[in-house]
Short mmCIF file of C-alpha atoms in Angstrom, two decimals:
data_model
loop_
_atom_site.label_atom_id
_atom_site.label_comp_id
_atom_site.label_asym_id
_atom_site.label_seq_id
_atom_site.Cartn_x
_atom_site.Cartn_y
_atom_site.Cartn_z
CA UNK A 121 46.35 -123.12 140.07
CA UNK A 122 48.74 -125.28 142.00
CA UNK A 123 51.91 -126.10 140.07
CA UNK A 124 54.70 -128.53 140.73
CA UNK A 125 57.44 -126.61 142.59
CA UNK A 126 60.05 -127.33 139.93
CA UNK A 127 58.00 -126.58 136.84
CA UNK A 128 60.34 -123.83 135.67
CA UNK A 129 63.54 -125.84 136.10
CA UNK A 130 62.11 -128.91 134.38
CA UNK A 131 61.30 -126.82 131.34
CA UNK A 132 64.98 -126.00 130.81
CA UNK A 133 67.26 -127.94 128.50
CA UNK A 134 69.42 -129.06 131.39
CA UNK A 135 68.52 -129.60 134.97
CA UNK A 136 70.02 -131.02 138.13
CA UNK A 137 67.85 -133.46 139.96
CA UNK A 138 68.24 -135.24 143.24
CA UNK A 139 66.30 -138.32 144.30
CA UNK A 140 65.70 -138.49 148.04
CA UNK A 141 64.64 -141.46 150.13
CA UNK A 142 63.76 -141.79 153.78
CA UNK A 143 63.29 -145.05 155.61
CA UNK A 144 61.32 -144.29 158.75
CA UNK A 145 62.93 -146.68 161.19
CA UNK A 146 63.17 -145.78 164.87
CA UNK A 147 66.30 -143.92 163.83
CA UNK A 148 65.44 -142.24 160.55
CA UNK A 149 67.56 -143.43 157.67
CA UNK A 150 67.92 -140.59 155.18
CA UNK A 151 69.80 -140.90 151.94
CA UNK A 152 69.81 -139.59 148.43
CA UNK A 153 71.08 -140.92 145.13
CA UNK A 154 73.93 -138.49 144.66
CA UNK A 155 77.46 -137.88 145.90
CA UNK A 156 78.15 -136.17 149.20
CA UNK A 157 75.77 -135.09 151.93
CA UNK A 158 72.87 -132.68 151.53
CA UNK A 159 70.93 -130.82 154.23
CA UNK A 160 67.22 -130.79 153.44
CA UNK A 161 64.09 -129.93 155.36
CA UNK A 162 61.38 -131.83 153.55
CA UNK A 163 58.80 -132.15 156.29
CA UNK A 164 58.36 -131.89 160.02
CA UNK A 165 60.34 -135.10 160.59
CA UNK A 166 63.44 -133.34 159.31
CA UNK A 167 63.18 -130.65 161.94
CA UNK A 168 65.09 -127.56 160.89
CA UNK A 169 67.05 -129.54 158.36
CA UNK A 170 68.52 -133.02 158.36
CA UNK A 171 71.49 -134.49 156.58
CA UNK A 172 70.69 -136.86 153.73
CA UNK A 173 73.68 -139.05 153.06
CA UNK A 174 74.74 -139.52 149.49
CA UNK A 175 75.18 -143.09 148.39
CA UNK A 176 76.56 -142.09 145.01
CA UNK A 177 74.57 -144.61 143.04
CA UNK A 178 71.94 -144.29 140.41
CA UNK A 179 69.72 -147.17 141.29
CA UNK A 180 67.33 -148.57 138.79
CA UNK A 181 64.27 -147.00 140.30
CA UNK A 182 61.18 -148.42 138.67
CA UNK A 183 58.72 -146.01 137.18
CA UNK A 184 56.12 -144.62 139.48
CA UNK A 185 52.60 -145.53 138.60
CA UNK A 186 49.44 -143.87 139.71
CA UNK A 187 47.21 -146.45 141.32
CA UNK A 188 44.00 -146.57 139.37
CA UNK A 189 41.44 -149.30 139.86
CA UNK A 190 43.50 -150.58 142.75
CA UNK A 191 46.09 -152.50 140.74
CA UNK A 192 48.79 -154.11 142.89
CA UNK A 193 51.92 -152.00 142.91
CA UNK A 194 55.28 -153.22 144.19
CA UNK A 195 58.48 -151.24 144.26
CA UNK A 196 61.95 -152.73 144.57
CA UNK A 197 65.00 -150.74 145.48
CA UNK A 198 68.31 -152.56 145.07
CA UNK A 199 71.95 -151.80 145.75
CA UNK A 200 74.66 -154.00 144.36
CA UNK A 201 78.25 -154.46 145.34
CA UNK A 202 77.72 -154.68 149.09
CA UNK A 203 80.02 -156.53 151.43
CA UNK A 204 79.29 -159.97 152.83
CA UNK A 205 78.69 -158.39 156.22
CA UNK A 206 76.00 -156.07 154.86
CA UNK A 207 74.35 -158.92 153.02
CA UNK A 208 74.35 -161.01 156.21
CA UNK A 209 72.85 -158.14 158.21
CA UNK A 210 70.18 -157.71 155.59
CA UNK A 211 69.29 -161.38 155.69
CA UNK A 212 69.18 -161.72 159.48
CA UNK A 213 67.57 -158.43 160.48
CA UNK A 214 64.97 -158.02 157.78
CA UNK A 215 62.17 -158.14 160.34
CA UNK A 216 63.21 -154.71 161.55
CA UNK A 217 62.10 -153.03 158.36
CA UNK A 218 58.80 -154.84 157.83
CA UNK A 219 55.96 -152.39 157.86
CA UNK A 220 58.26 -149.37 157.91
CA UNK A 221 57.37 -146.38 155.78
CA UNK A 222 59.62 -145.58 152.82
CA UNK A 223 59.24 -142.20 151.18
CA UNK A 224 60.61 -141.20 147.81
CA UNK A 225 60.95 -137.65 146.70
CA UNK A 226 62.67 -135.36 144.28
CA UNK A 227 64.64 -132.16 144.74
CA UNK A 228 66.08 -129.71 142.27
CA UNK A 229 69.47 -128.00 142.33
CA UNK A 230 70.45 -124.71 140.75
CA UNK A 231 73.58 -124.02 138.71
CA UNK A 232 75.65 -123.82 141.90
CA UNK A 233 74.37 -127.20 143.10
CA UNK A 234 72.37 -125.58 145.88
CA UNK A 235 68.91 -126.97 146.59
CA UNK A 236 66.08 -124.90 145.20
CA UNK A 237 63.65 -124.80 148.06
CA UNK A 238 63.09 -128.17 149.65
CA UNK A 239 62.57 -131.54 147.98
CA UNK A 240 59.02 -132.84 147.78
CA UNK A 241 57.82 -136.33 148.53
CA UNK A 242 56.25 -138.07 145.57
CA UNK A 243 55.45 -141.48 146.90
CA UNK A 244 54.97 -143.24 150.20
CA UNK A 245 55.49 -146.97 150.38
CA UNK A 246 55.48 -149.63 153.06
CA UNK A 247 58.47 -151.95 153.24
CA UNK A 248 57.56 -155.61 153.11
CA UNK A 249 60.81 -157.51 153.13
CA UNK A 250 64.48 -157.34 152.40
CA UNK A 251 65.90 -158.74 149.19
CA UNK A 252 69.25 -160.48 149.30
CA UNK A 253 70.64 -161.79 146.02
CA UNK A 254 74.02 -162.72 144.82
CA UNK A 255 76.25 -164.80 142.70
CA UNK A 256 79.92 -165.55 142.93
CA UNK A 257 80.81 -162.01 141.94
CA UNK A 258 78.20 -159.58 143.18
CA UNK A 259 75.97 -159.32 146.22
CA UNK A 260 72.79 -157.28 146.05
CA UNK A 261 70.55 -156.16 148.86
CA UNK A 262 67.34 -154.33 148.47
CA UNK A 263 63.98 -153.44 149.83
CA UNK A 264 60.67 -154.58 148.48
CA UNK A 265 57.98 -152.07 149.27
CA UNK A 266 54.30 -151.84 148.48
CA UNK A 267 51.55 -149.32 148.42
CA UNK A 268 48.39 -149.52 150.44
CA UNK A 269 46.71 -151.21 147.47
CA UNK A 270 49.16 -154.08 147.15
CA UNK A 271 48.08 -156.11 150.14
CA UNK A 272 46.80 -159.60 149.40
CA UNK A 273 44.34 -159.62 152.21
CA UNK A 274 41.74 -157.64 150.39
CA UNK A 275 38.41 -159.42 150.59
CA UNK A 276 36.90 -161.07 147.59
CA UNK A 277 34.65 -159.00 145.40
CA UNK A 278 31.36 -158.31 147.14
CA UNK A 279 27.89 -158.22 145.71
CA UNK A 280 24.99 -155.91 146.15
CA UNK A 281 23.09 -158.38 148.29
CA UNK A 282 21.22 -157.34 151.34
CA UNK A 283 23.41 -159.55 153.49
CA UNK A 284 26.65 -158.01 152.23
CA UNK A 285 25.39 -154.48 152.60
CA UNK A 286 23.97 -154.94 156.07
CA UNK A 287 27.17 -156.58 157.16
CA UNK A 288 29.06 -153.49 156.06
CA UNK A 289 26.44 -151.01 157.27
CA UNK A 290 24.06 -152.55 159.80
CA UNK A 291 20.50 -151.32 159.27
CA UNK A 292 21.13 -150.12 155.75
CA UNK A 293 18.17 -150.99 153.52
CA UNK A 294 19.70 -149.88 150.23
CA UNK A 295 20.06 -153.41 148.86
CA UNK A 296 16.91 -154.74 150.37
CA UNK A 297 15.19 -155.44 147.06
CA UNK A 298 18.09 -156.62 144.92
CA UNK A 299 16.94 -160.22 145.33
CA UNK A 300 13.84 -159.36 143.36
CA UNK A 301 15.82 -158.63 140.23
CA UNK A 302 16.26 -161.36 137.66
CA UNK A 303 19.68 -162.03 136.25
CA UNK A 304 20.40 -159.88 133.22
CA UNK A 305 17.49 -157.54 133.76
CA UNK A 306 18.04 -153.84 133.50
CA UNK A 307 16.19 -151.62 135.84
CA UNK A 308 15.31 -148.41 134.10
CA UNK A 309 15.44 -145.44 136.34
CA UNK A 310 11.93 -144.12 136.62
CA UNK A 311 11.04 -140.91 134.89
CA UNK A 312 8.96 -138.65 137.06
CA UNK B 133 93.39 -142.01 161.55
CA UNK B 134 96.55 -142.34 159.48
CA UNK B 135 96.43 -142.92 155.78
CA UNK B 136 99.40 -143.81 153.63
CA UNK B 137 100.28 -141.55 150.72
CA UNK B 138 100.82 -142.75 147.17
CA UNK B 139 104.25 -141.89 145.75
CA UNK B 140 104.18 -138.73 143.70
CA UNK B 141 105.14 -138.26 140.08
CA UNK B 142 105.90 -141.83 138.97
CA UNK B 143 103.21 -141.67 136.32
CA UNK B 144 103.76 -140.34 132.81
CA UNK B 145 100.09 -140.02 131.95
CA UNK B 146 97.78 -138.26 134.37
CA UNK B 147 94.07 -137.64 134.00
CA UNK B 148 92.11 -136.25 136.93
CA UNK B 149 88.43 -135.88 136.15
CA UNK B 150 85.20 -135.04 137.87
CA UNK B 151 82.75 -137.71 136.85
CA UNK B 152 79.04 -137.09 136.92
CA UNK B 153 75.98 -139.10 136.00
CA UNK B 154 73.49 -137.75 133.56
CA UNK B 155 70.73 -139.13 131.44
CA UNK B 156 69.13 -137.82 128.33
CA UNK B 157 65.92 -138.62 126.60
CA UNK B 158 67.46 -137.82 123.23
CA UNK B 159 66.82 -134.90 120.96
CA UNK B 160 63.30 -133.57 121.01
CA UNK B 161 61.31 -132.74 117.92
CA UNK B 162 61.80 -129.04 118.53
CA UNK B 163 65.57 -129.45 118.69
CA UNK B 164 66.83 -129.26 122.29
CA UNK B 165 68.50 -132.26 123.82
CA UNK B 166 67.42 -132.36 127.42
CA UNK B 167 70.00 -133.60 129.88
CA UNK B 168 69.50 -134.24 133.55
CA UNK B 169 72.30 -134.68 136.07
CA UNK B 170 71.70 -136.74 139.17
CA UNK B 171 75.06 -136.94 140.91
CA UNK B 172 75.07 -133.78 143.01
CA UNK B 173 78.29 -132.34 141.60
CA UNK B 174 80.53 -135.20 140.61
CA UNK B 175 83.14 -137.50 142.08
CA UNK B 176 86.89 -137.50 141.47
CA UNK B 177 88.36 -140.24 139.36
CA UNK B 178 92.02 -140.32 138.40
CA UNK B 179 93.70 -142.31 135.66
CA UNK B 180 97.44 -142.70 136.14
CA UNK B 181 99.11 -144.33 133.17
CA UNK B 182 102.63 -145.54 132.44
CA UNK B 183 103.62 -145.60 136.09
CA UNK B 184 107.33 -146.30 135.99
CA UNK B 185 108.54 -149.23 138.07
CA UNK B 186 112.19 -149.30 137.05
CA UNK B 187 114.29 -150.23 140.07
CA UNK B 188 114.15 -153.08 142.56
CA UNK B 189 113.09 -150.66 145.29
CA UNK B 190 110.25 -149.39 143.12
CA UNK B 191 109.14 -152.93 142.36
CA UNK B 192 109.16 -153.80 146.04
CA UNK B 193 107.20 -150.65 146.85
CA UNK B 194 104.66 -151.45 144.15
CA UNK B 195 104.14 -155.01 145.41
CA UNK B 196 103.87 -153.83 149.00
CA UNK B 197 101.31 -151.18 148.13
CA UNK B 198 99.41 -153.71 146.05
CA UNK B 199 99.08 -155.88 149.11
CA UNK B 200 98.21 -152.95 151.37
CA UNK B 201 95.49 -151.58 149.11
CA UNK B 202 93.78 -154.98 149.06
CA UNK B 203 92.22 -154.56 145.65
CA UNK B 204 90.55 -151.31 146.61
CA UNK B 205 89.38 -152.29 150.09
CA UNK B 206 91.84 -149.88 151.72
CA UNK B 207 92.07 -146.15 151.16
CA UNK B 208 95.12 -144.04 150.44
CA UNK B 209 96.00 -140.38 149.92
CA UNK B 210 96.61 -139.70 146.25
CA UNK B 211 98.65 -136.61 145.29
CA UNK B 212 96.61 -134.30 143.08
CA UNK B 213 99.47 -131.93 142.44
CA UNK B 214 99.76 -130.44 138.99
CA UNK B 215 103.07 -128.65 138.97
CA UNK B 216 102.50 -126.44 135.94
CA UNK B 217 99.10 -125.14 137.02
CA UNK B 218 99.76 -124.64 140.74
CA UNK B 219 99.72 -120.91 141.64
CA UNK B 220 103.36 -120.67 142.64
CA UNK B 221 104.84 -117.17 142.60
CA UNK B 222 107.07 -116.65 139.59
CA UNK B 223 110.83 -116.93 139.91
CA UNK B 224 110.59 -118.81 143.21
CA UNK B 225 111.45 -122.54 143.16
CA UNK B 226 108.38 -124.37 144.40
CA UNK B 227 109.13 -126.59 147.36
CA UNK B 228 106.68 -128.50 149.44
CA UNK B 229 107.73 -127.05 152.77
CA UNK B 230 109.54 -123.79 153.23
CA UNK B 231 111.70 -122.87 156.13
CA UNK B 232 109.61 -120.12 157.70
CA UNK B 233 110.82 -117.87 160.43
CA UNK B 234 109.04 -115.85 163.11
CA UNK B 235 107.69 -112.43 162.25
CA UNK B 236 110.92 -110.81 163.50
CA UNK B 237 112.93 -113.16 161.24
CA UNK B 238 114.19 -115.14 164.21
CA UNK B 239 114.24 -118.92 164.30
CA UNK B 240 113.25 -121.19 167.16
CA UNK B 241 115.50 -121.45 170.18
CA UNK B 242 117.23 -124.55 168.80
CA UNK B 243 117.80 -122.93 165.43
CA UNK B 244 115.09 -124.85 163.62
CA UNK B 245 112.52 -123.08 161.48
CA UNK B 246 108.87 -123.65 160.76
CA UNK B 247 107.55 -125.66 157.85
CA UNK B 248 104.83 -123.87 155.91
CA UNK B 249 103.19 -123.78 152.56
CA UNK B 250 104.65 -121.76 149.72
CA UNK B 251 101.19 -120.77 148.54
CA UNK B 252 99.39 -119.86 151.74
CA UNK B 253 95.63 -119.48 151.26
CA UNK B 254 93.08 -119.39 154.06
CA UNK B 255 89.34 -118.96 154.39
CA UNK B 256 88.10 -115.42 155.01
CA UNK B 257 84.50 -116.45 155.64
CA UNK B 258 82.78 -119.64 156.68
CA UNK B 259 81.40 -121.90 153.99
CA UNK B 260 78.60 -124.39 154.52
CA UNK B 261 78.25 -127.95 153.33
CA UNK B 262 77.87 -128.10 149.53
CA UNK B 263 78.97 -124.50 149.03
CA UNK B 264 80.44 -123.79 145.61
CA UNK B 265 81.77 -120.31 146.33
CA UNK B 266 84.53 -119.52 148.81
CA UNK B 267 85.98 -116.23 150.02
CA UNK B 268 89.68 -116.70 150.56
CA UNK B 269 92.78 -114.77 151.50
CA UNK B 270 95.85 -115.33 149.33
CA UNK B 271 98.67 -114.35 151.61
CA UNK B 272 101.59 -115.32 149.37
CA UNK B 273 102.87 -112.33 147.41
CA UNK B 274 102.91 -113.09 143.71
CA UNK B 275 100.68 -116.13 143.92
CA UNK B 276 97.81 -115.62 141.53
CA UNK B 277 94.65 -117.68 141.26
CA UNK B 278 93.27 -117.83 137.73
CA UNK B 279 90.93 -120.79 137.64
CA UNK B 280 91.70 -124.45 136.99
CA UNK B 281 93.96 -124.94 140.02
CA UNK B 282 93.43 -127.98 142.22
CA UNK B 283 93.62 -127.63 145.97
CA UNK B 284 92.68 -129.77 148.93
CA UNK B 285 91.21 -129.15 152.35
CA UNK B 286 91.42 -131.31 155.44
CA UNK B 287 87.90 -131.94 156.72
CA UNK B 288 87.37 -133.42 160.22
CA UNK B 289 85.76 -136.64 158.99
CA UNK B 290 86.46 -136.56 155.28
CA UNK B 291 90.25 -136.07 155.60
CA UNK B 292 91.80 -134.56 152.45
CA UNK B 293 89.27 -133.70 149.77
CA UNK B 294 90.25 -132.16 146.45
CA UNK B 295 88.49 -129.31 144.70
CA UNK B 296 89.07 -127.43 141.49
CA UNK B 297 88.75 -123.67 141.08
CA UNK B 298 86.32 -122.68 138.34
CA UNK B 299 86.05 -118.88 138.66
CA UNK B 300 88.07 -116.18 140.40
CA UNK B 301 86.86 -112.73 141.38
CA UNK B 302 89.21 -110.24 143.02
CA UNK B 303 87.67 -108.43 145.98
CA UNK B 304 90.57 -106.09 146.55
CA UNK B 305 93.76 -106.64 148.51
CA UNK B 306 94.40 -110.31 149.10
CA UNK B 307 90.72 -111.28 149.13
CA UNK B 308 89.23 -113.37 146.35
CA UNK B 309 85.92 -115.09 145.76
CA UNK B 310 86.45 -118.38 143.98
CA UNK B 311 83.99 -120.86 142.51
CA UNK B 312 84.78 -124.51 143.12
CA UNK B 313 83.74 -127.94 141.96
CA UNK B 314 82.67 -130.34 143.36
CA UNK B 315 80.58 -128.74 146.10
CA UNK B 316 82.18 -128.79 149.53
CA UNK B 317 82.03 -132.19 151.20
CA UNK B 318 81.84 -130.48 154.60
CA UNK B 319 81.73 -126.97 156.02
CA UNK B 320 84.83 -124.79 156.39
CA UNK B 321 85.67 -122.30 159.12
CA UNK B 322 87.42 -118.95 158.99
CA UNK B 323 91.18 -119.37 158.95
CA UNK B 324 91.15 -122.90 157.59
CA UNK B 325 93.96 -123.48 155.10
CA UNK B 326 93.50 -124.50 151.48
CA UNK B 327 96.47 -126.58 150.33
CA UNK B 328 97.71 -125.63 146.88
CA UNK B 329 101.33 -126.77 147.23
CA UNK B 330 100.62 -130.45 147.47
CA UNK B 331 96.89 -131.23 147.34
CA UNK B 332 95.80 -134.72 148.27
CA UNK B 333 92.59 -136.70 148.04
CA UNK B 334 91.48 -139.88 149.77
CA UNK B 335 90.87 -142.50 147.12
CA UNK B 336 90.80 -146.21 146.58
CA UNK B 337 91.53 -148.41 143.60
CA UNK B 338 88.68 -148.52 141.13
CA UNK B 339 89.17 -152.21 140.35
CA UNK B 340 90.51 -155.16 142.29
CA UNK B 341 93.11 -155.92 139.60
CA UNK B 342 94.19 -152.33 139.14
CA UNK B 343 97.73 -152.97 140.31
CA UNK B 344 98.58 -155.84 138.03
CA UNK B 345 102.19 -155.27 136.95
CA UNK B 346 103.93 -157.01 134.10
CA UNK B 347 107.69 -156.75 134.15
CA UNK B 348 110.10 -157.20 131.26
CA UNK B 349 112.42 -160.08 132.08
CA UNK B 350 111.41 -159.40 135.68
CA UNK B 351 113.62 -156.30 135.68
CA UNK B 352 111.32 -153.36 135.07
CA UNK B 353 107.82 -152.58 134.03
CA UNK B 354 105.10 -150.02 134.07
CA UNK B 355 101.63 -150.10 135.47
CA UNK B 356 98.36 -148.24 135.04
CA UNK B 357 96.00 -147.27 137.82
CA UNK B 358 92.50 -145.98 138.18
CA UNK B 359 91.57 -144.26 141.39
CA UNK B 360 88.13 -143.22 142.61
CA UNK B 361 87.36 -140.80 145.43
CA UNK B 362 86.56 -142.46 148.72
CA UNK B 363 84.21 -141.36 151.49
CA UNK B 364 84.30 -142.01 155.24
CA UNK B 365 84.57 -144.20 157.16
CA UNK B 366 87.99 -145.01 155.80
CA UNK B 367 89.86 -148.28 155.92
CA UNK B 368 93.44 -147.61 156.91
#
């Protein structure tokens, strides 16, 4: 039976958790929501171990949701208190992150704050656009990311008509006789 | 990269603390209260209260530093020295820099001597990033590490970073294995010195109005400061 790598630690009364993020730009942007740097080797992209920079903030990460029935899922990651220069960069160079993969993962530390094994990725998202907000006191920049099921270009619902099916699978005769059914009728599966 | 240093020992109230971030889901039905920490070891924050600004020179220095620190936009080295807990050898007056001589007790050719630490502690083994256990050599006779001491290390990019000793294990001779918090901000090499005499830490003001100073009849006053540990790149 496959278990989550940190099952034992999560069963304790206290645990030390690290939230890791990686923005897969041309130059990988690795960071984690803790203080100080951490060397982690999460997957092949990290080589023999890469430094994840600590940003020292607990961001309000929204809850992860398992996509069932294809519901649209959007994830927003925000950081407040940035300088005007950072906010300006975010606003003018947002096209550089569009379509970039964003991975979120979790790692566990032991009582000496050493990583237990390597963190694991929990979610992969695609960055859509950069968020820039602010009032007179606080500037906030963020990323809005989606899953594969969030895209608005999904086609309209299709029907089991012969035309729809043959368009999807040319030569397929599965829906050849659906036009012979009356609306509301129930076709009982034959008993042999 | 040159950082200014905050004047030492003008504060009457001093609270250095390692601040972490944890969350809890509350007490469970079976009794345990589950707590999760997310900060990776903590960050230094220092509260300095009743900072005495009594003379015209001190007022001028306060105003000048207020302008220099720019409401927390600039960094500064904050003394983390705790006189009563520093591991000074008994019966020897602690001074920041001793006049050290060569091994044959001679001085330099012009008569000057070397400046060195009273408590001289160096690394005996390398330590990696985020290590929480160090093997050190305590060269000063009579200096005894017990736990709770604050020291600092100069890292190549992080400048002075402060750490606190949590556990001490004697390995025989002058060798000790000490536990530290927070985890190392960067790796350390053999021979690197740990500064116990006058530890420092790069910090910045925690609030943009932290240096507001109210004076009595414009003669004297006292201020209160909150510092928070700063990370590179530093504004100098």
